[in-house]
Each structure stands twice: as C-alpha cells, then as structure tokens.
C-alpha cells in the first residue's frame, strides 16, 4: 500500500500530504522515544506515535519514515505543521490509540 | 566526489525549532553525492543524536563535517557543563534529561549508545565546566 492509498482509505484525517505519495509503506512502527525510534525504525515505515512536535518530524525525515500518524488525538502546533509542509512529510491524525491505528495500517498492507 | 567537502554548522542551545537542521542538511548533501543509503543512515543517526545532545545538554557549539571519498568525519564541539562520568553517560538508559525535555520524547538515554553503535570510530572527550567534544567517523567502503 502506498502513502497515497493510505490517505485515500480515509481511515485518518490528513494534516499534510507530503512530497512522495507513491512510496510503498513497508510496515507500521510504534515508538514514542525519539532516540529509539531513530535507530530502530525500519525504512518506509508508517510511524505511529503520540509524540507530536517538531522533533518527531526531524526523526521521521532522518529515519526515512514513509509517513507519520499521530494517534490518541495528539496534534502538531502551527509551527510544526508548517515545518511538515516545508519538508514534504505526510502527517495524518487519528483519535485511535497507537495499537489500533497501527493495526489498521497492518491489515491494509497484509490483504 | 574527489575533493573534500567541509560543512560547518552552529548549534544553539535549547533551540528545538532548528534542532536536526545540521543532520538533515548533511543527509541531503550525502544523498545528492550518491552515497550509499546505509552509509547515509549511519551518519544521519550518529549526527542527529550528537546534535540533539548539544541542543539539550550544552550551551551551544559547532558541528564540522568533512566528507571525503573514503569517510565522513564528524566533529562536534560544545561549550557546556561537560560530562563527569563518561562511562556512566555511555550506558544505555542513563539520562539526566529534565521532565520538560522528556515530554518532547527525549531522555531514553540511547543517544550516546546509538552514536557509538552507528559510527565506525567514536571518541568522546569532556571537561567538567568547559565542554564536550565528540569525534565520529563513518567509513565509505570501496565497491
Ligand atoms: N554534549 C553534552 N554535554 C553535556 N552532557 C552531555 C552531553 N551529551 C550527553 N550528555 C550527558 O550524557 C547523558 C546521556 O546522553 P544520551 O544522549 O545517551 O541520552 P539523553 O540525551 O539523556 O537521552 P536520548 O538521547 O535517549 O534522548 C545525558 O543525559 C547527559 O547527562
Ligand atoms: Mg541524547
């Protein structure tokens, strides 16, 4: 499933459509501690986290995440939202808990 | 890529809006130079952890990155409180990050261990009350 297809599924609210929507999502990945996410996140992951700030975006881009899903209703502030636009990072929102958000993605990848 | 490329970045303390800029910049440069993605990843992880440590734990400093065909060298020099017990600081899980920093997602105590793991050469020197210098190298294997 590509990032575009995930967006089209309308499972999640879209804050920002990033620059590379044709990217194939490899796997959902869940972690809120940035230095663990930084080193352990697989490439092209859909990163599900509650940590919604500018550092999340830095890690997402450095670790080559396919997109970021902010779970449990966490939201970026205006400055961070702008940064997501500037850097072309796809950011999606959901009120679901982390596991359930990741499971939705997992099920869509593995059909 | 035959000549050396030298990049220099100033790192401001506590400026999280710019934190990661040096690492992102270096990553972009390496990608443009066509460096192998696995090498780029090693550099991105090591440099980001070092950069963030400067933002969080120091009073600011300079990052210098020297890119040559054989290796990428990173030298991070900061003024700051320094590290009293480097062996302790290097342990996975050890962190002195205060609560407001932990709330941003930092403080797992994995930064220094990541830097050591993902760089091919890692050296840290610190003087209490003066500052810390981290030198790292990531080698580019000849294909
Ligand atoms: N440049 C520095 N100046 C002063 N102290 C530092 C510096 N870098 C690291 N330290 C000290 O070493 C500790 C461990 O660093 P490390 O990067 O492993 O973890 P952390 O920064 O606390 O958390 P994390 O990197 O996982 O978000 C820090 O909590 C801090 O006390
Ligand atoms: Mg750290």
CSV table of C-alpha atoms and ligand atoms in Angstrom, one decimal:
chain,number,residue,atom,x,y,z
A,1,UNK,CA,0.0,0.0,0.0
A,2,UNK,CA,1.3,3.4,-0.9
A,3,UNK,CA,1.0,6.5,1.2
A,4,UNK,CA,-1.5,7.9,-1.4
A,5,UNK,CA,-3.6,4.7,-0.9
A,6,UNK,CA,-3.5,5.1,2.8
A,7,UNK,CA,-4.7,8.7,2.5
A,8,UNK,CA,-7.5,7.6,0.1
A,9,UNK,CA,-8.6,5.0,2.6
A,10,UNK,CA,-9.9,7.9,4.7
A,11,UNK,CA,-9.1,6.0,7.9
A,12,UNK,CA,-7.1,9.0,9.0
A,13,UNK,CA,-7.5,12.7,9.0
A,14,UNK,CA,-4.9,14.4,6.7
A,15,UNK,CA,-2.9,17.3,8.1
A,16,UNK,CA,-0.4,17.3,5.3
A,17,UNK,CA,0.2,15.4,2.1
A,18,UNK,CA,3.9,15.0,1.7
A,19,UNK,CA,6.1,15.1,-1.4
A,20,UNK,CA,6.4,11.4,-2.1
A,21,UNK,CA,3.0,9.8,-2.1
A,22,UNK,CA,3.9,6.9,-4.3
A,23,UNK,CA,6.1,5.5,-1.6
A,24,UNK,CA,5.2,1.9,-0.6
A,25,UNK,CA,4.6,1.6,3.1
A,26,UNK,CA,6.7,-1.3,4.4
A,27,UNK,CA,5.3,-1.7,7.9
A,28,UNK,CA,3.7,0.2,10.8
A,29,UNK,CA,6.1,1.1,13.5
A,30,UNK,CA,5.2,2.3,17.1
A,31,UNK,CA,7.5,4.2,19.5
A,32,UNK,CA,7.4,7.5,21.3
A,33,UNK,CA,11.0,7.7,22.5
A,34,UNK,CA,12.9,9.5,19.8
A,35,UNK,CA,16.3,8.0,20.1
A,36,UNK,CA,14.9,4.5,20.0
A,37,UNK,CA,12.7,5.4,17.0
A,38,UNK,CA,15.7,7.0,15.3
A,39,UNK,CA,17.8,3.8,15.4
A,40,UNK,CA,15.2,1.1,15.2
A,41,UNK,CA,12.5,2.4,12.8
A,42,UNK,CA,12.5,0.3,9.6
A,43,UNK,CA,12.8,2.3,6.4
A,44,UNK,CA,9.5,3.3,4.8
A,45,UNK,CA,7.6,2.7,8.0
A,46,UNK,CA,4.3,4.3,8.8
A,47,UNK,CA,5.3,5.7,12.2
A,48,UNK,CA,2.6,5.8,14.7
A,49,UNK,CA,3.3,7.9,17.8
A,50,UNK,CA,1.7,10.3,20.3
A,51,UNK,CA,4.7,12.5,20.3
A,52,UNK,CA,3.6,15.5,18.3
A,53,UNK,CA,6.3,18.1,17.9
A,54,UNK,CA,9.0,19.4,15.6
A,55,UNK,CA,11.4,16.7,16.8
A,56,UNK,CA,9.1,14.0,15.6
A,57,UNK,CA,9.3,15.5,12.1
A,58,UNK,CA,13.1,15.6,12.2
A,59,UNK,CA,13.3,11.9,13.2
A,60,UNK,CA,10.7,10.9,10.6
A,61,UNK,CA,12.7,12.6,7.9
A,62,UNK,CA,16.1,11.3,9.1
A,63,UNK,CA,14.9,7.8,9.6
A,64,UNK,CA,13.1,7.8,6.2
A,65,UNK,CA,9.6,7.1,7.5
A,66,UNK,CA,7.0,6.9,4.7
A,67,UNK,CA,4.6,8.9,6.8
A,68,UNK,CA,3.7,9.9,10.4
A,69,UNK,CA,0.4,9.0,12.1
A,70,UNK,CA,-0.3,11.0,15.3
A,71,UNK,CA,-2.5,8.9,17.5
A,72,UNK,CA,-4.6,9.4,20.6
A,73,UNK,CA,-5.7,12.8,19.3
A,74,UNK,CA,-2.3,14.4,19.5
A,75,UNK,CA,-1.8,17.3,17.1
A,76,UNK,CA,1.1,19.4,15.8
A,77,UNK,CA,1.2,23.1,16.8
A,78,UNK,CA,1.1,25.7,14.0
A,79,UNK,CA,4.9,26.0,13.7
A,80,UNK,CA,5.4,22.2,13.5
A,81,UNK,CA,2.5,21.9,11.0
A,82,UNK,CA,4.3,24.4,8.8
A,83,UNK,CA,7.5,22.5,9.0
A,84,UNK,CA,5.7,19.3,7.9
A,85,UNK,CA,4.6,21.2,4.8
A,86,UNK,CA,8.0,22.7,4.1
A,87,UNK,CA,9.7,19.3,4.5
A,88,UNK,CA,7.1,17.4,2.5
A,89,UNK,CA,6.3,15.0,5.3
A,90,UNK,CA,2.9,13.2,5.2
A,91,UNK,CA,1.3,13.7,8.6
A,92,UNK,CA,-2.0,12.0,9.5
A,93,UNK,CA,-4.2,12.3,12.6
A,94,UNK,CA,-6.4,9.9,14.5
A,95,UNK,CA,-8.1,9.7,17.8
A,96,UNK,CA,-7.4,6.0,17.9
A,97,UNK,CA,-4.9,4.5,20.4
A,98,UNK,CA,-1.5,3.7,18.9
A,99,UNK,CA,-2.0,0.0,18.6
A,100,UNK,CA,-5.4,0.2,16.9
A,101,UNK,CA,-4.0,2.8,14.4
A,102,UNK,CA,-1.1,0.6,13.6
A,103,UNK,CA,-3.4,-2.5,13.3
A,104,UNK,CA,-5.5,-0.6,10.7
A,105,UNK,CA,-2.4,0.0,8.6
A,106,UNK,CA,-1.1,-3.5,9.2
A,107,UNK,CA,-4.4,-5.0,8.0
A,108,UNK,CA,-4.4,-2.9,4.9
A,109,UNK,CA,-0.8,-3.8,4.0
A,110,UNK,CA,-1.5,-7.5,4.5
A,111,UNK,CA,-4.6,-8.1,2.5
B,1,UNK,CA,33.4,13.3,-5.5
B,2,UNK,CA,37.2,13.6,-5.3
B,3,UNK,CA,37.8,16.6,-3.1
B,4,UNK,CA,37.0,17.0,0.5
B,5,UNK,CA,33.8,18.9,1.4
B,6,UNK,CA,33.8,20.7,4.7
B,7,UNK,CA,30.5,21.7,6.2
B,8,UNK,CA,30.1,23.8,9.4
B,9,UNK,CA,27.0,24.4,11.5
B,10,UNK,CA,26.4,26.4,14.6
B,11,UNK,CA,24.2,24.8,17.1
B,12,UNK,CA,22.2,26.9,19.5
B,13,UNK,CA,21.2,25.6,22.9
B,14,UNK,CA,17.5,24.9,23.5
B,15,UNK,CA,16.5,25.8,20.0
B,16,UNK,CA,14.3,22.9,19.2
B,17,UNK,CA,12.7,24.6,16.2
B,18,UNK,CA,16.1,24.2,14.4
B,19,UNK,CA,17.3,21.0,16.1
B,20,UNK,CA,18.2,18.4,13.5
B,21,UNK,CA,18.9,21.0,10.8
B,22,UNK,CA,22.6,20.2,10.6
B,23,UNK,CA,21.9,16.4,10.4
B,24,UNK,CA,19.1,16.9,7.8
B,25,UNK,CA,21.4,19.1,5.7
B,26,UNK,CA,24.2,16.7,5.8
B,27,UNK,CA,21.9,13.8,4.9
B,28,UNK,CA,20.6,15.8,1.9
B,29,UNK,CA,24.2,16.5,0.8
B,30,UNK,CA,25.2,12.9,1.1
B,31,UNK,CA,22.2,11.7,-0.9
B,32,UNK,CA,23.0,14.2,-3.7
B,33,UNK,CA,26.5,12.9,-3.8
B,34,UNK,CA,25.1,9.5,-4.3
B,35,UNK,CA,26.5,8.0,-1.1
B,36,UNK,CA,25.1,4.5,-0.3
B,37,UNK,CA,21.8,4.8,1.7
B,38,UNK,CA,23.1,2.6,4.5
B,39,UNK,CA,26.1,4.9,5.0
B,40,UNK,CA,23.8,7.9,4.9
B,41,UNK,CA,21.6,6.3,7.6
B,42,UNK,CA,24.6,5.7,9.8
B,43,UNK,CA,25.7,9.3,9.5
B,44,UNK,CA,22.1,10.6,10.0
B,45,UNK,CA,21.6,8.7,13.2
B,46,UNK,CA,25.0,9.4,14.8
B,47,UNK,CA,25.0,13.1,13.8
B,48,UNK,CA,21.4,13.7,14.9
B,49,UNK,CA,22.0,12.2,18.3
B,50,UNK,CA,25.1,14.4,18.7
B,51,UNK,CA,23.4,17.5,17.5
B,52,UNK,CA,20.4,17.0,19.8
B,53,UNK,CA,22.7,16.4,22.8
B,54,UNK,CA,24.3,19.8,22.1
B,55,UNK,CA,20.9,21.4,21.9
B,56,UNK,CA,19.7,19.8,25.2
B,57,UNK,CA,22.7,19.4,27.3
B,58,UNK,CA,25.2,22.1,26.2
B,59,UNK,CA,25.4,25.8,26.0
B,60,UNK,CA,25.9,25.6,22.2
B,61,UNK,CA,28.7,24.7,19.9
B,62,UNK,CA,29.9,23.9,16.4
B,63,UNK,CA,29.5,20.9,14.2
B,64,UNK,CA,32.0,20.2,11.5
B,65,UNK,CA,31.5,17.5,8.9
B,66,UNK,CA,34.2,16.5,6.5
B,67,UNK,CA,33.2,14.4,3.5
B,68,UNK,CA,35.8,12.6,1.5
B,69,UNK,CA,35.6,9.6,-0.8
B,70,UNK,CA,36.8,7.3,2.0
B,71,UNK,CA,34.9,8.5,5.0
B,72,UNK,CA,32.6,11.0,6.6
B,73,UNK,CA,34.2,12.7,9.7
B,74,UNK,CA,32.0,14.5,12.2
B,75,UNK,CA,33.4,16.7,14.9
B,76,UNK,CA,31.0,18.2,17.5
B,77,UNK,CA,32.5,20.7,19.9
B,78,UNK,CA,30.4,22.3,22.6
B,79,UNK,CA,30.8,24.7,25.5
B,80,UNK,CA,28.8,23.4,28.4
B,81,UNK,CA,28.7,21.6,31.7
B,82,UNK,CA,30.7,18.7,30.3
B,83,UNK,CA,30.2,15.1,31.4
B,84,UNK,CA,31.6,14.0,34.8
B,85,UNK,CA,31.5,10.2,34.2
B,86,UNK,CA,31.6,9.3,30.6
B,87,UNK,CA,31.4,5.6,31.2
B,88,UNK,CA,28.1,6.1,33.0
B,89,UNK,CA,26.8,8.5,30.4
B,90,UNK,CA,27.6,5.9,27.7
B,91,UNK,CA,25.3,3.3,29.4
B,92,UNK,CA,22.1,2.6,27.6
B,93,UNK,CA,19.2,4.1,29.6
B,94,UNK,CA,21.3,6.7,31.5
B,95,UNK,CA,19.9,10.2,31.1
B,96,UNK,CA,19.9,13.4,33.1
B,97,UNK,CA,17.3,15.0,30.8
B,98,UNK,CA,14.8,17.0,32.8
B,99,UNK,CA,11.0,16.4,32.6
B,100,UNK,CA,10.3,19.2,30.1
B,101,UNK,CA,12.8,17.6,27.7
B,102,UNK,CA,11.4,14.1,28.3
B,103,UNK,CA,8.0,15.4,27.4
B,104,UNK,CA,9.3,16.1,24.0
B,105,UNK,CA,10.3,12.4,23.5
B,106,UNK,CA,13.9,12.7,24.5
B,107,UNK,CA,15.6,11.1,27.5
B,108,UNK,CA,15.7,7.4,26.7
B,109,UNK,CA,19.4,7.5,27.4
B,110,UNK,CA,20.1,6.0,24.0
B,111,UNK,CA,21.7,8.9,22.2
B,112,UNK,CA,25.4,8.2,23.1
B,113,UNK,CA,25.0,4.4,22.7
B,114,UNK,CA,23.4,5.0,19.2
B,115,UNK,CA,26.3,7.2,18.2
B,116,UNK,CA,28.8,4.6,19.2
B,117,UNK,CA,26.8,1.8,17.5
B,118,UNK,CA,26.2,3.6,14.2
B,119,UNK,CA,29.6,5.2,13.7
B,120,UNK,CA,32.7,3.2,12.8
B,121,UNK,CA,35.0,5.3,15.0
B,122,UNK,CA,33.7,7.1,18.1
B,123,UNK,CA,35.6,9.2,20.5
B,124,UNK,CA,34.3,11.5,23.3
B,125,UNK,CA,36.3,13.9,25.5
B,126,UNK,CA,34.8,16.1,28.1
B,127,UNK,CA,36.0,18.5,30.7
B,128,UNK,CA,33.5,19.4,33.5
B,129,UNK,CA,32.6,23.1,33.4
B,130,UNK,CA,34.2,23.5,30.0
B,131,UNK,CA,32.6,21.4,27.4
B,132,UNK,CA,32.5,18.2,25.3
B,133,UNK,CA,34.0,17.1,22.0
B,134,UNK,CA,32.7,14.1,20.1
B,135,UNK,CA,34.5,12.8,17.1
B,136,UNK,CA,33.0,10.2,14.9
B,137,UNK,CA,33.8,8.6,11.6
B,138,UNK,CA,31.7,6.6,9.2
B,139,UNK,CA,33.7,4.8,6.5
B,140,UNK,CA,32.6,4.5,2.9
B,141,UNK,CA,33.6,1.0,1.7
B,142,UNK,CA,35.1,0.8,-1.7
B,143,UNK,CA,32.8,-1.0,-4.1
C,1,LIG,N1,27.2,17.4,24.9
C,1,LIG,C1,26.9,17.0,26.2
C,1,LIG,N2,27.1,17.9,27.2
C,1,LIG,C2,26.9,17.6,28.5
C,1,LIG,N3,26.3,16.4,28.8
C,1,LIG,C3,26.0,15.5,27.9
C,1,LIG,C4,26.3,15.8,26.5
C,1,LIG,N4,25.9,14.7,25.8
C,1,LIG,C5,25.4,13.8,26.7
C,1,LIG,N5,25.5,14.3,27.9
C,1,LIG,C6,25.1,13.6,29.2
C,1,LIG,O1,25.0,12.2,28.9
C,1,LIG,C7,23.7,11.7,29.2
C,1,LIG,C8,23.4,10.5,28.2
C,1,LIG,O2,23.3,11.0,26.9
C,1,LIG,P1,22.4,10.3,25.8
C,1,LIG,O3,22.4,11.0,24.6
C,1,LIG,O4,22.8,8.9,25.8
C,1,LIG,O5,20.9,10.3,26.5
C,1,LIG,P2,19.9,11.5,26.6
C,1,LIG,O6,20.3,12.7,25.7
C,1,LIG,O7,19.7,11.9,28.0
C,1,LIG,O8,18.6,10.9,26.0
C,1,LIG,P3,18.3,10.4,24.5
C,1,LIG,O9,19.5,10.8,23.7
C,1,LIG,O10,18.0,9.0,24.5
C,1,LIG,O11,17.1,11.3,24.1
C,1,LIG,C9,22.8,12.9,29.1
C,1,LIG,O12,21.6,12.7,29.8
C,1,LIG,C10,23.7,14.0,29.7
C,1,LIG,O13,23.7,13.9,31.1
C,2,LIG,MG1,20.8,12.3,23.7
